[in-house]
Coordinates of C-alpha atoms and ligand atoms in Angstrom, one line a residue:
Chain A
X2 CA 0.0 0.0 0.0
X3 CA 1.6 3.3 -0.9
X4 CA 1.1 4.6 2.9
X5 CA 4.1 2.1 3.4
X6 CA 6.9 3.1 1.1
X7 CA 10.1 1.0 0.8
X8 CA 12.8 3.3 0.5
X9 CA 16.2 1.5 -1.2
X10 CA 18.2 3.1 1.4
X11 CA 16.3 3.6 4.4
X12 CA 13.8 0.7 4.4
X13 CA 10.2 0.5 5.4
X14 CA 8.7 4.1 6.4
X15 CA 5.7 5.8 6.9
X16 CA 4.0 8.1 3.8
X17 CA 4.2 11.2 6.2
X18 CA 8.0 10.9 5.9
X19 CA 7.7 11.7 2.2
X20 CA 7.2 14.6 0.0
X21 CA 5.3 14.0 -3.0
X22 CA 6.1 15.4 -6.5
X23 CA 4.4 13.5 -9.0
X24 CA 4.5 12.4 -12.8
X25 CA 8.5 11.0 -12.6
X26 CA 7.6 9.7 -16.8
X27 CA 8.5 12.8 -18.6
X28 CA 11.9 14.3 -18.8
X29 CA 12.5 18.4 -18.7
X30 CA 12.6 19.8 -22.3
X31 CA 15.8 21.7 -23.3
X32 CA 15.5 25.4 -22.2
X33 CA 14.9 26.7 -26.0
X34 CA 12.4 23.7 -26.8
X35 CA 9.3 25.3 -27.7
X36 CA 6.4 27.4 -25.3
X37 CA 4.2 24.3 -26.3
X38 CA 6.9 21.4 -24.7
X39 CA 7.1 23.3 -21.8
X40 CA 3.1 24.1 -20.7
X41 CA 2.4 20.1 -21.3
X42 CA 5.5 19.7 -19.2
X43 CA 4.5 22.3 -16.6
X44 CA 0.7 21.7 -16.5
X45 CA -0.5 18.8 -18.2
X46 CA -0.7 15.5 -16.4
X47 CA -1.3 12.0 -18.1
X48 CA -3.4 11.4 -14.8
X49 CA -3.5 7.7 -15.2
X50 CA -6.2 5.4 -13.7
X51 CA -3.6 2.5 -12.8
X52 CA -0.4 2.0 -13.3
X53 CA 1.6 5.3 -12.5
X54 CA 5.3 6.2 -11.6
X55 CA 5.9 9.6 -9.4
X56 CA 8.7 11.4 -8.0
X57 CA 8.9 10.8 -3.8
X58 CA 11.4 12.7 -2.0
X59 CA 12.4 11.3 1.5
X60 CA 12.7 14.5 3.2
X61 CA 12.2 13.0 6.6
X62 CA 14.4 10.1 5.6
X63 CA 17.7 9.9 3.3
X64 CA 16.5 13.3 1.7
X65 CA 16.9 11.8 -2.0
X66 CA 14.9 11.5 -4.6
X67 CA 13.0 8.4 -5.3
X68 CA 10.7 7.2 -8.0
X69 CA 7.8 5.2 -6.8
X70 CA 6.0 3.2 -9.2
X71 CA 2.7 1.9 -8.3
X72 CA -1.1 1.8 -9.3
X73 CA -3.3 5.1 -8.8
X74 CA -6.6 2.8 -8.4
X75 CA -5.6 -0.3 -5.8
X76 CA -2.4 2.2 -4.1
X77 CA -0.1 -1.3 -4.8
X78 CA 3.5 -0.2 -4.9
X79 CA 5.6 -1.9 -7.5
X80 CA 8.8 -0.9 -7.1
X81 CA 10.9 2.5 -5.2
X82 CA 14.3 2.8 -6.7
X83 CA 16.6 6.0 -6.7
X84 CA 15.8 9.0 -8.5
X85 CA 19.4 8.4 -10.2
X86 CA 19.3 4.9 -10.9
X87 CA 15.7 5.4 -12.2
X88 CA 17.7 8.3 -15.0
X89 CA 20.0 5.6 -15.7
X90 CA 17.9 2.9 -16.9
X91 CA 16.5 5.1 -19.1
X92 CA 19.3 6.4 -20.5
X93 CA 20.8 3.1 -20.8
Chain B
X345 CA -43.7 14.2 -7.4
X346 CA -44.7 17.0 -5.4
X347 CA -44.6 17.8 -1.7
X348 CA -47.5 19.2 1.1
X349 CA -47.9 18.5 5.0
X350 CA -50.8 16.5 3.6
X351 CA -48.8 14.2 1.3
X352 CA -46.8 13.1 4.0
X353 CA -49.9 12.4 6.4
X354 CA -51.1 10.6 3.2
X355 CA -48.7 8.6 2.9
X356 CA -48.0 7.7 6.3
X357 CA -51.2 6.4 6.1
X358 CA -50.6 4.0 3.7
X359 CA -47.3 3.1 4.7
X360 CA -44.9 4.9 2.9
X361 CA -45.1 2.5 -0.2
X362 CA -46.9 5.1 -2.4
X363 CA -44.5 7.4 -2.9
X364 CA -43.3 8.2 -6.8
X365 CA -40.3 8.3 -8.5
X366 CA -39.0 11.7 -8.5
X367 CA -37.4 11.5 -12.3
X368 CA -38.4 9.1 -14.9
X369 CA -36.1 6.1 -15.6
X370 CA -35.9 7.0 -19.7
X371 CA -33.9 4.9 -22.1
X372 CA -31.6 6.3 -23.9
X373 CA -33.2 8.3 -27.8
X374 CA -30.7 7.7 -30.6
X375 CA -29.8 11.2 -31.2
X376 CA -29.7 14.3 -28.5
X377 CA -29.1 17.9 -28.7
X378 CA -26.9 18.0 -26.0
X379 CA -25.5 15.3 -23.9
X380 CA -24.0 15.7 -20.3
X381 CA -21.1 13.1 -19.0
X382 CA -21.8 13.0 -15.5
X383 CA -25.1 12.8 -13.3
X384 CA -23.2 15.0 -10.8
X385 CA -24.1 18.4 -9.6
X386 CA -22.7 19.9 -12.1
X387 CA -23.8 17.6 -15.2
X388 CA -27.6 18.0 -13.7
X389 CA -27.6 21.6 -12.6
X390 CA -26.3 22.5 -16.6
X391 CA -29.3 20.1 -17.0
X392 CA -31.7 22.4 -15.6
X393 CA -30.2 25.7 -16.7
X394 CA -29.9 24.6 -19.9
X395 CA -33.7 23.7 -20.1
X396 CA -35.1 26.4 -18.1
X397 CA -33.1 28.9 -19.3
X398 CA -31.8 28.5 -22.7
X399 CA -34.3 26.8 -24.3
X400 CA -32.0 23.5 -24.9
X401 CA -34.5 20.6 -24.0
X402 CA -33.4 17.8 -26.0
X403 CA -30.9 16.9 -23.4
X404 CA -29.2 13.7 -21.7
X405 CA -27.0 13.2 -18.4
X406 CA -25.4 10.1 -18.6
X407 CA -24.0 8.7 -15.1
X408 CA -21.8 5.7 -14.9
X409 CA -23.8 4.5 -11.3
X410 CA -26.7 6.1 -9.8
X411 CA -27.2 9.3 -9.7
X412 CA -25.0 11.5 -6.8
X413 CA -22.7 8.3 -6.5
X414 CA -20.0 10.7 -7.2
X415 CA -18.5 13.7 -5.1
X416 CA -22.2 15.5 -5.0
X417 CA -22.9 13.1 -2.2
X418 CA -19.4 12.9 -0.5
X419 CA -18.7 16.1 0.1
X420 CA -19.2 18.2 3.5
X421 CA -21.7 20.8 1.9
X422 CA -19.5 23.9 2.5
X423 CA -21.0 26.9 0.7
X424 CA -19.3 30.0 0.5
X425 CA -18.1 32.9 -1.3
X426 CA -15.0 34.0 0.5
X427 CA -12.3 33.8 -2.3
X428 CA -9.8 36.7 -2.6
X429 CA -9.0 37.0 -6.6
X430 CA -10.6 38.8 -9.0
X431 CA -10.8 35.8 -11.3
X432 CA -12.8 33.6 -8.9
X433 CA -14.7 36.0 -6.3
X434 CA -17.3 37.3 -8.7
X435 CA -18.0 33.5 -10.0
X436 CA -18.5 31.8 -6.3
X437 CA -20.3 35.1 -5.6
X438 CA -22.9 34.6 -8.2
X439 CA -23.0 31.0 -7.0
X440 CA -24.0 32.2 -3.5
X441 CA -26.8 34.2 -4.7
X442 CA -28.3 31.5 -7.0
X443 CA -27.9 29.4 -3.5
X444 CA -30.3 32.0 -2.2
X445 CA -32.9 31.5 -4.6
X446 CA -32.5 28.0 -5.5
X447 CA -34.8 26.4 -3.1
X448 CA -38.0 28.6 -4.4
X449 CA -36.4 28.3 -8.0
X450 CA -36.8 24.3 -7.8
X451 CA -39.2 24.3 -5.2
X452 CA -37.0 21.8 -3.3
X453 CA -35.9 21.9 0.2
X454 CA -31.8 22.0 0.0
X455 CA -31.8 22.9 3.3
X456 CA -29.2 25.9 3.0
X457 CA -28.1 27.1 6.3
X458 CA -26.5 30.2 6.1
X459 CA -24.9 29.8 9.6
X460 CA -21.7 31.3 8.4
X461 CA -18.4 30.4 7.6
X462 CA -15.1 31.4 10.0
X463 CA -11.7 31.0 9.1
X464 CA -9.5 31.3 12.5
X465 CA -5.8 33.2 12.1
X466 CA -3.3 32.4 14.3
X467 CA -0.2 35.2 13.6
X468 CA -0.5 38.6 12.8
X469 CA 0.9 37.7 9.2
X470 CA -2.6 35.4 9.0
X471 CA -4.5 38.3 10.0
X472 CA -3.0 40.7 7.6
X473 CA -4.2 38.0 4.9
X474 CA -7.4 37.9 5.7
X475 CA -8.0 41.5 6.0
X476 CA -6.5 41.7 2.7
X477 CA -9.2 38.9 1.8
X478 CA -11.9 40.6 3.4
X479 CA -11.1 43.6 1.6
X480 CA -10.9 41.9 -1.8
X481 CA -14.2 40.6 -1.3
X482 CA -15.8 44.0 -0.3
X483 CA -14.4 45.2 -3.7
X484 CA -16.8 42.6 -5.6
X485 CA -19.8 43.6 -3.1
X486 CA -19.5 40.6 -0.7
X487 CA -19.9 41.4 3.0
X488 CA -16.5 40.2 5.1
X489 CA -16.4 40.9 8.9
X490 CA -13.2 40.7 10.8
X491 CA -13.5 39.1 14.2
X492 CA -11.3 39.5 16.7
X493 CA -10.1 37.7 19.4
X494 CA -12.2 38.6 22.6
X495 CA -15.7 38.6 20.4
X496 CA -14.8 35.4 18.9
X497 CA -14.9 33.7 22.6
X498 CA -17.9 35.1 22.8
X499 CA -19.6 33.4 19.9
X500 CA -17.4 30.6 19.9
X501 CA -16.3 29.7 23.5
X502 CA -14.9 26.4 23.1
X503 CA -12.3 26.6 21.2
X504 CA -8.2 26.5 21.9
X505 CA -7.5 29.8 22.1
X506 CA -4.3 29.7 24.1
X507 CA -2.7 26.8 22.3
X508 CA 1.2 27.0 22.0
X509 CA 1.8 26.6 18.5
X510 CA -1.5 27.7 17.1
X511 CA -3.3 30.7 19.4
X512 CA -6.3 31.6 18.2
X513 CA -6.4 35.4 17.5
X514 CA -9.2 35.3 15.6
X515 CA -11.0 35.2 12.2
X516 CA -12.8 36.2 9.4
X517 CA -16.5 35.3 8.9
X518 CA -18.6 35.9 6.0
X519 CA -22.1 35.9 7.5
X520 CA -24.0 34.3 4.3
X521 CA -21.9 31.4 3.9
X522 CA -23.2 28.0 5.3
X523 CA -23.9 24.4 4.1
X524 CA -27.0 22.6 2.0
X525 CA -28.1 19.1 2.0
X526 CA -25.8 17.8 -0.8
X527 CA -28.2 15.0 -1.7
X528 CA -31.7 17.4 -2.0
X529 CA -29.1 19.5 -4.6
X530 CA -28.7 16.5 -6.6
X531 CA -32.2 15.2 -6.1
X532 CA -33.8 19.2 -6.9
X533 CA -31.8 19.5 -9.8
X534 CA -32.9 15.8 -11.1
X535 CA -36.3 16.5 -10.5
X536 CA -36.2 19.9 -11.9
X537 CA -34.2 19.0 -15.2
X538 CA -36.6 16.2 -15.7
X539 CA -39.8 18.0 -15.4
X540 CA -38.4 20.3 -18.2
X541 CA -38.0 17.1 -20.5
X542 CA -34.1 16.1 -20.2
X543 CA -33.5 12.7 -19.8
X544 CA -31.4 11.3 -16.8
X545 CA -29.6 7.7 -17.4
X546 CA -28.5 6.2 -14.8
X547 CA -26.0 3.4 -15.2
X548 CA -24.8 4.2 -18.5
X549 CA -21.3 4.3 -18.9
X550 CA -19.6 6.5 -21.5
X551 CA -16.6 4.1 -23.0
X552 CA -15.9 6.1 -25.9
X553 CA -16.4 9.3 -27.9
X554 CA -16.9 8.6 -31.3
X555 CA -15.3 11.4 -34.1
X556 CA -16.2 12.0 -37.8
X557 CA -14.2 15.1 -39.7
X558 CA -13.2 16.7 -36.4
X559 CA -16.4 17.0 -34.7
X560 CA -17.9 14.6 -32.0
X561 CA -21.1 12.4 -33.6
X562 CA -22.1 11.1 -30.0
X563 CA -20.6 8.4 -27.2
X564 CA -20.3 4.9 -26.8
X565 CA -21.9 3.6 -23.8
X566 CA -22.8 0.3 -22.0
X567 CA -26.5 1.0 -23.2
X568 CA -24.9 1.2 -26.9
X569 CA -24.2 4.4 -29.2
X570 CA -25.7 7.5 -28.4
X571 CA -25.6 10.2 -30.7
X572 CA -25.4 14.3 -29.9
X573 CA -25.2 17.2 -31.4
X574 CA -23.0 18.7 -28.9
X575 CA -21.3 16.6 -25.8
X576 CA -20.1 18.4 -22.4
X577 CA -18.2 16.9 -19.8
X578 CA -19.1 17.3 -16.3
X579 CA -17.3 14.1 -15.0
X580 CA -15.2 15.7 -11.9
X581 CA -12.5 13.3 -10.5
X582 CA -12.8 11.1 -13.8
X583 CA -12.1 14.2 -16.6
X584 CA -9.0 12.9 -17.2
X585 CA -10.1 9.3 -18.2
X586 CA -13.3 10.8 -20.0
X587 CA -11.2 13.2 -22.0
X588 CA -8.5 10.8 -23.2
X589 CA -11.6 9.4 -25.2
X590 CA -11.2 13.1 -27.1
X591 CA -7.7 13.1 -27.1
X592 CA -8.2 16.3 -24.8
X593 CA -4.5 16.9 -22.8
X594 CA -5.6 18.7 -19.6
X595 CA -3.6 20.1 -16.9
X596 CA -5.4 17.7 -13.7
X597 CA -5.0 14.9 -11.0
X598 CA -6.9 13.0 -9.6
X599 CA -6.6 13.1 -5.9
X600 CA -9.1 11.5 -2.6
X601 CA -10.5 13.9 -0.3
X602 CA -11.8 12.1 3.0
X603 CA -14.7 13.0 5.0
X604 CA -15.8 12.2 8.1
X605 CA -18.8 12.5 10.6
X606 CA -19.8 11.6 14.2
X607 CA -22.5 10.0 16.5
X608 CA -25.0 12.9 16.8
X609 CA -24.7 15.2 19.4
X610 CA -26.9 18.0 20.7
X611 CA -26.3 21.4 18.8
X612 CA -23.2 22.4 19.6
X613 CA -21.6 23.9 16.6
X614 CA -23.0 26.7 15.3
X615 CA -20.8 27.6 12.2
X616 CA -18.6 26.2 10.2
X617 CA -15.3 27.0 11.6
X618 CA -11.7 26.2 9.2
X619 CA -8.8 26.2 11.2
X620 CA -5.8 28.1 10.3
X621 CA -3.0 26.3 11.0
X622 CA -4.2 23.5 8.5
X623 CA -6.9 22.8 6.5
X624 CA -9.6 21.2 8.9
X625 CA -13.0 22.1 8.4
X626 CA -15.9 21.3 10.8
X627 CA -19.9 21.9 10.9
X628 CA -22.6 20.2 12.7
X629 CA -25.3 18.5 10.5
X630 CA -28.8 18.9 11.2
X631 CA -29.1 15.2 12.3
X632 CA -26.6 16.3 15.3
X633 CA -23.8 14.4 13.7
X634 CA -19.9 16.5 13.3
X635 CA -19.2 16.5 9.7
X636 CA -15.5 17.6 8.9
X637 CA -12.3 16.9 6.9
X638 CA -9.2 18.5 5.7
X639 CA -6.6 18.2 2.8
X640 CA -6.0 15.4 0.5
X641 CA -4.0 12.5 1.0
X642 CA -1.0 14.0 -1.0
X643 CA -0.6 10.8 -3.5
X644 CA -2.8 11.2 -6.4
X645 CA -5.4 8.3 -6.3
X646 CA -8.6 7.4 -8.4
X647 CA -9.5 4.4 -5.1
X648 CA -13.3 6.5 -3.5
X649 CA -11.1 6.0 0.0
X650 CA -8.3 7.2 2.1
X651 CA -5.5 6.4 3.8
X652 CA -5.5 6.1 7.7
X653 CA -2.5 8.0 8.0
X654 CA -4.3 11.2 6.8
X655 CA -7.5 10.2 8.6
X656 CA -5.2 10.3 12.1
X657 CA -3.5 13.4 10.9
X658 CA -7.3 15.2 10.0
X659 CA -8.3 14.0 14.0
X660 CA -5.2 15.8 15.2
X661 CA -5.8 18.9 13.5
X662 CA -9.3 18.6 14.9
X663 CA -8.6 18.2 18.4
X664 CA -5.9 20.5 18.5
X665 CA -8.6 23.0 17.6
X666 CA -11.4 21.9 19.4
X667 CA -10.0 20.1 22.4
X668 CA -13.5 18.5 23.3
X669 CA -13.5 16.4 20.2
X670 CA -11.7 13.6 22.1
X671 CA -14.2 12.8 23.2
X672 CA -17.0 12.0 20.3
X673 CA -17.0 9.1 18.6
X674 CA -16.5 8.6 14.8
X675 CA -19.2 6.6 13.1
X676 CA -18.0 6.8 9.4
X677 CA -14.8 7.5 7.3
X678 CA -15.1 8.0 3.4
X679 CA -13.7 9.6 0.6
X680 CA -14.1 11.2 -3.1
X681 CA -11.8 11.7 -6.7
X682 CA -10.7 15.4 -6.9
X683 CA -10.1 17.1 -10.3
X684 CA -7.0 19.0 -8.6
X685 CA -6.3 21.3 -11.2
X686 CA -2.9 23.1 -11.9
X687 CA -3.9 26.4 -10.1
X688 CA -6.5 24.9 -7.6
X689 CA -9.3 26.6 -9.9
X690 CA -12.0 25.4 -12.1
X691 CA -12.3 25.6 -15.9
X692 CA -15.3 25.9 -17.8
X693 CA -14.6 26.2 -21.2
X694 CA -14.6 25.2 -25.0
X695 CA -12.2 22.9 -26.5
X696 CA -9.6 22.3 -29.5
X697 CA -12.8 20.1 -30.7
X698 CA -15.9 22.4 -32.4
X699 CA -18.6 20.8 -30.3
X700 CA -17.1 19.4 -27.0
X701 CA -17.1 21.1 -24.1
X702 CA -15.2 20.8 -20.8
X703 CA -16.0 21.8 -16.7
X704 CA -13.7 20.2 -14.5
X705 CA -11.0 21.4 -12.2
X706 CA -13.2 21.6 -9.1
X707 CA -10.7 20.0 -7.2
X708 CA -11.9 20.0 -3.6
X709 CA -14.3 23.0 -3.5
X710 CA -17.0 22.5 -6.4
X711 CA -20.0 21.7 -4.2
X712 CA -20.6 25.6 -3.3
X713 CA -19.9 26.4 -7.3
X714 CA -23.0 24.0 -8.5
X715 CA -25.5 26.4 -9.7
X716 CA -23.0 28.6 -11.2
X717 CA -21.1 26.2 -12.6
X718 CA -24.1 24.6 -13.9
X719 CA -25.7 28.3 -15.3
X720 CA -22.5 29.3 -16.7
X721 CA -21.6 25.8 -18.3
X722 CA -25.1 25.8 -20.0
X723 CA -24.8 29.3 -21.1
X724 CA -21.9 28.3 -22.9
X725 CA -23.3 25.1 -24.3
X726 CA -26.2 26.9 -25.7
X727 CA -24.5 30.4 -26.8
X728 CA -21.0 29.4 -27.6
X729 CA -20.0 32.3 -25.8
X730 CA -17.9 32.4 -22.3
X731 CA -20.2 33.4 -19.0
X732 CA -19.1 37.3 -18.2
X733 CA -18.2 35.9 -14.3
X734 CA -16.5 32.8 -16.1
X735 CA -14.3 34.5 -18.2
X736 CA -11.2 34.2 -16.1
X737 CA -11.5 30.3 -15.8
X738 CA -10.2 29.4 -19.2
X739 CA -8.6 26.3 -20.5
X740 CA -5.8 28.1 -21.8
X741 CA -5.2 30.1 -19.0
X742 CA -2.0 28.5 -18.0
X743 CA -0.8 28.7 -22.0
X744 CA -1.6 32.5 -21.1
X745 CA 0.3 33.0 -18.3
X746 CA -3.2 34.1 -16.4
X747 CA -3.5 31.0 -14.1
X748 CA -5.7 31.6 -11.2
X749 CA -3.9 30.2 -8.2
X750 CA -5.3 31.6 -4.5
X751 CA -3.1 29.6 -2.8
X752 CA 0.6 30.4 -4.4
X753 CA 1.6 26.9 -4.5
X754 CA 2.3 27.1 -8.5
X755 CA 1.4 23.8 -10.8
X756 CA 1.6 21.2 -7.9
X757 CA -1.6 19.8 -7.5
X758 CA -1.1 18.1 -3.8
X759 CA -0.4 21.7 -2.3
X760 CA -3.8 23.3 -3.2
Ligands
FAD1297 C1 -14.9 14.5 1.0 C2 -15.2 15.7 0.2 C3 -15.5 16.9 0.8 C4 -15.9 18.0 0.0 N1 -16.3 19.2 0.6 C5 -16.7 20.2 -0.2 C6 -17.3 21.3 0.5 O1 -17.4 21.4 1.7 N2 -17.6 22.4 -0.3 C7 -17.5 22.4 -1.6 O2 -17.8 23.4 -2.3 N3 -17.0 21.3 -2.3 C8 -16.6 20.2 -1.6 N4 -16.1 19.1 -2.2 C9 -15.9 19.1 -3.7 C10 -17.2 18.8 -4.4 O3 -17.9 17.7 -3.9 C11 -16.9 18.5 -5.9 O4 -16.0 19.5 -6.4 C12 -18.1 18.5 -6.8 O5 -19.1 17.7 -6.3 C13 -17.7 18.0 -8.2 O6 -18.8 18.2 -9.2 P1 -19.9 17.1 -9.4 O7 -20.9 17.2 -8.3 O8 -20.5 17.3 -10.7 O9 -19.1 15.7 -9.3 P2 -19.6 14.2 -9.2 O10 -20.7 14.1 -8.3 O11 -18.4 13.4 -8.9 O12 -20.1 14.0 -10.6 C14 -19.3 13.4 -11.7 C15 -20.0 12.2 -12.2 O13 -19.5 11.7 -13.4 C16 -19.7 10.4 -13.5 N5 -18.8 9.8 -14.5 C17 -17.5 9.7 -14.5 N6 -17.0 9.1 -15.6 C18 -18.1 8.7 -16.3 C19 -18.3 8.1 -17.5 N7 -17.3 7.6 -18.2 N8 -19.6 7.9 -18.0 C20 -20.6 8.3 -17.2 N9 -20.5 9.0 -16.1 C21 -19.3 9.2 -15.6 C22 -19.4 9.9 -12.0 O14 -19.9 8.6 -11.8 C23 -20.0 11.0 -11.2 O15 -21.3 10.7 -10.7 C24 -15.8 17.9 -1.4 C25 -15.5 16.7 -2.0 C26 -15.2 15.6 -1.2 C27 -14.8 14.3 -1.9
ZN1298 ZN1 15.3 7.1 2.4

């Protein structure tokens, strides 16, 4: 259940201990990308009904950056893994 | 089905089992004018509006469950018009005074209670905000009384005044504001829309929005095609999901709100009093029982229930306020999908599509905005042309640069 999150480095905590970002899917366009790139990044959301992967930053915790995957509609978590290793894999 | 002190002697003679329908059961026509997504407040109050007052009668609301499954019937029945921008004050405003009328308009009790609505400050920074509010609002003609500190323990004497952390120094009330039987709003618009000839179904599911040359033809639904001359969404914490069936890309999240209520108690609470320091709210329902709640559960979630964590953290809030609320017992727990939107505010508006047209954004404060919201959705629907008090609450506002954000917490929906 997403009020228990497993975080890589700190283990099981508590929801409270978190700060919540959201949508972790969609990387930063290049400053000079177009006004267009940049209000869907800013303001539009995907939303999904399901499966869903967000941004959680331990603030009360390790203080990084995670990215939680897990479904919007049962709050199952699949997976936490660092923010960083999360930009590797995709880069990889 | 119509109401008298002699109807219900009538009927209690024959035991209740006489009593009709208060909206037809229709099935679905092939074609329709207009058809609503959404039996909602706001799908059946643009319903009514568009009936009554445009002249648009060839009209369906389609709702997935029964009607007021959805946040009409969840939420605590807050009604208000205490906003502070220029963008929203004069819309909630005009909501507030359709409030006023609405139960003689419908003939329908929606048992509004203008008890008035408090928000406590805690810090003299709080206090310069809500003068700066209250000021706001007297600039759109909408009565805001500062109340301070020694008059408040008069009116409200049982409240933590001299708490560490959170000292009540006072608050700012606007006298008109109050709550209304969420269910009778639901059930008068129904009625109402009904009477005038639009058809409600119930159960009917809208799976898919079917295009020809740019232009919506009508919707797929689990009672089979439906075709329209125009569509409007009105589907609250599902927009998101209805609007991928457009292709529509729109700036929300879907977030749960939890409520809560007591055992019923004698009358106790005479307002509804918001706390300051966080975002519990608290009024006391006419059957006796505390209804309150306060922010979302920070995770964006389409599950109609919370998480405990937040449900301890609301209790917390509560008590800290209201010391004596140890003591009363909670009888149920529940929650509702929020249509958080980017800048916390609605949007009523057309869309890149000729003949499709969106409300949604109501995130956690839509209840008080049903008439308007309704009035102003319809006179779009039937004019093509924006509402003058709905003019700030564009689509492309955030394109713009013109987002409408009261509480300065940018595009992040969990902060609103
Ligand atoms: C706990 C809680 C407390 C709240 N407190 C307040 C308050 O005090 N004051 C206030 O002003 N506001 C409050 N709100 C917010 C308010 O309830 C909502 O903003 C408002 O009800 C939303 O508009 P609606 O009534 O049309 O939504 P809903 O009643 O949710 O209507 C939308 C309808 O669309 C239907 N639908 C969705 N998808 C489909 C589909 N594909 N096909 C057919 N039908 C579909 C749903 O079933 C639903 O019935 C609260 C909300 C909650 C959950
Ligand atoms: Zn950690």
């Amino acid at each position: 259940m997403a009020s228990l999150i497993t975080c890589p480095h700190c283990g099981v905590r508590p929801k409270e201990e978190f700060a919540i970002r959201g949508d972790a899917s969609r990387g930063r366009p290049e400053p000079m990308d177009s006004d267009e790139a940049w209000h869907d990044y800013v303001y539009v959301r995907a939303n999904p009904r399901g499966r869903t992967q967000e941004h959680w930053h331990h603030v009360a915790g390790c203080r990084r950056f995670l990215v939680v995957e897990r479904d919007t509609a049962t709050h199952e978590v699949y997976s936490v893994v660092d923010a960083a290793e999360f930009a590797l894999r995709a880069t990889r | 089905m119509r109401y008298s002190a002699f109807s219900i002697v009538r009927n209690a003679l024959s035991g209740n089992l006489n009593w009709k329908p208060q909206w037809r059961q229709p099935q679905p026509k092939s074609h329709y004018d207009v058809i609503i997504i959404g039996g909602g407040g706001h799908g059946l109050s643009t319903a009514y509006y568009l009936a009554k007052e445009f002249g648009v009668k060839n009209v369906a609301v389609l709702e997935k469950g029964y009607l007021g499954s959805g946040n009409v019937g969840r939420n605590t029945t807050i009604v208000r018009s205490n906003y502070m921008l220029p963008g929203n004050e004069p819309f909630y405003e005009f909501s507030m005074k359709l409030w006023e009328g609405l139960e003689q308009d419908l003939n329908y009790n929606v048992m509004l209670s203008q008890r008035g609505v408090i928000m406590l400050y805690h810090s003299d920074a709080q206090r310069d905000a809500y003068v700066r509010r209250g000021n706001a609002m007297w600039m759109e003609g909408v009565a805001a009384e500062l109340i301070e500190r020694e008059q408040l323990k008069k009116m409200i004497p049982f409240l933590n005044y001299d708490h560490a952390r959170y000292p009540i120094l006072g608050g700012l009330l606007q006298r008109r504001a109050g709550t209304a039987r969420h269910d009778a709003v639901a059930w008068g618009y129904a009625r109402g829309a009904d009477r005038h000839g639009v058809d409600i179904i119930e159960h009917c599911e809208v799976t898919g929005i079917r295009r020809e040359n740019g232009v919506v033809t009508g919707v797929e639904t689990t009672k089979g095609f439906i075709g329209c001359g125009k569509l409007a969404l009105a589907a609250a914490g599902n927009s998101s999901r209805v609007g991928e069936m457009a292709d529509l890309k729109l700036p929300l999240e879907s977030h749960v709100l939890q409520a809560f209520v007591t055992e019923g108690l004698k009358p106790c609470i005479d307002h509804v009093i918001v706390y300051g320091g966080g975002h519990f709210y608290i009024s006391q329902s006419d059957k006796g029982g505390l209804v309150f709640g306060a922010e979302i559960d920070g995770y964006s979630s389409y599950a109609q229930r919370g998480n405990l964590a937040t449900a301890e953290h609301v209790m917390e809030e509560g008590v800290t306020m209201i010391p004596g609320l140890s003591r009363v017992r909670v009888l149920r727990a529940w929650g509702g999908v929020m249509d958080m939107s980017m800048d916390g505010s609605p949007i009523i508006d057309r869309t890149s599509i000729d003949n499709l047209y969106l409300n949604c954004g109501w995130c956690y404060g839509g209840f008080k905005a049903t008439p308007a919201s309704g009035y102003c959705f319809a006179h779009l629907i039937a004019r093509n042309d924006t509402h003058p008090v709905a003019r700030a609450l564009r689509l492309d506002r955030f394109a713009r640069g013109y987002a409408v954000d009261e509480a300065g917490a940018g595009p992040q929906p969990n902060l609103h």
